[in-house]
Amino acid sequence: MSRIESKIANELNLEIGDIVIVIKKDGSIKNVVMPEMNLEMQNSVSYQKLLKVLDVLKPGASKEFKNHNKRKMH
């Protein structure tokens, strides 16, 4: 069995535009932490990758997430 090393950070080195997905022990999505939704964020590479990851974790979640954020923008 291979060994996995983990490193516990005392702080998160986040930069403006970073997105964090919090996953619960049971594998479900607890939170998505991201900057305020605007057109620049909506068109960013990080947002597009977030949508792909959400669909891997929960199929169909990206559509629901996009609809939720569209309502916040208008």
XYZ file of C-alpha atoms in Angstrom:
74
model
C 0.000 0.000 0.000
C 1.466 3.375 -0.957
C 1.754 6.119 1.597
C 0.109 9.495 1.105
C 1.682 12.480 2.783
C -0.502 15.369 3.764
C 0.564 18.784 4.818
C -1.569 20.876 7.136
C -1.280 24.564 6.333
C -1.693 27.216 8.972
C -3.108 29.554 6.366
C -4.543 29.423 2.895
C -2.502 31.163 0.222
C -5.426 32.409 -1.819
C -5.165 35.072 -4.463
C -7.838 37.301 -5.957
C -9.924 35.209 -8.330
C -9.219 31.867 -6.618
C -12.109 29.471 -6.054
C -12.332 26.906 -3.237
C -14.663 23.902 -3.107
C -15.296 22.483 0.368
C -16.107 18.767 0.258
C -17.687 17.053 3.261
C -16.542 13.682 4.640
C -19.411 11.977 2.830
C -18.197 13.383 -0.520
C -20.961 15.929 -0.971
C -20.285 19.577 -1.752
C -20.571 21.761 1.330
C -19.543 25.190 -0.005
C -18.113 26.932 -3.014
C -16.078 29.968 -1.967
C -15.409 32.421 -4.762
C -15.206 36.111 -5.565
C -18.328 38.109 -6.319
C -19.941 36.937 -9.530
C -19.552 39.393 -12.391
C -19.003 39.157 -16.133
C -15.218 38.938 -15.749
C -15.535 36.015 -13.300
C -18.161 34.326 -15.461
C -15.759 34.383 -18.429
C -12.672 33.328 -16.455
C -10.775 30.075 -16.915
C -11.142 29.328 -13.193
C -14.954 29.555 -13.371
C -15.080 27.246 -16.407
C -12.886 24.703 -14.603
C -15.063 25.019 -11.498
C -18.104 24.045 -13.565
C -16.292 20.938 -14.847
C -15.250 19.919 -11.324
C -18.789 20.416 -10.004
C -20.130 18.068 -12.686
C -17.541 15.439 -11.740
C -18.564 15.659 -8.080
C -22.290 15.894 -8.772
C -23.511 15.393 -12.357
C -25.739 18.274 -13.464
C -24.507 20.621 -10.738
C -22.849 23.028 -13.173
C -26.170 23.888 -14.830
C -27.774 24.534 -11.443
C -24.775 26.617 -10.345
C -24.784 28.709 -13.565
C -28.515 29.408 -13.211
C -28.054 30.440 -9.576
C -25.263 32.855 -10.489
C -27.146 34.334 -13.471
C -29.948 35.359 -11.103
C -27.387 37.035 -8.825
C -25.977 39.076 -11.727
C -29.312 40.524 -12.903
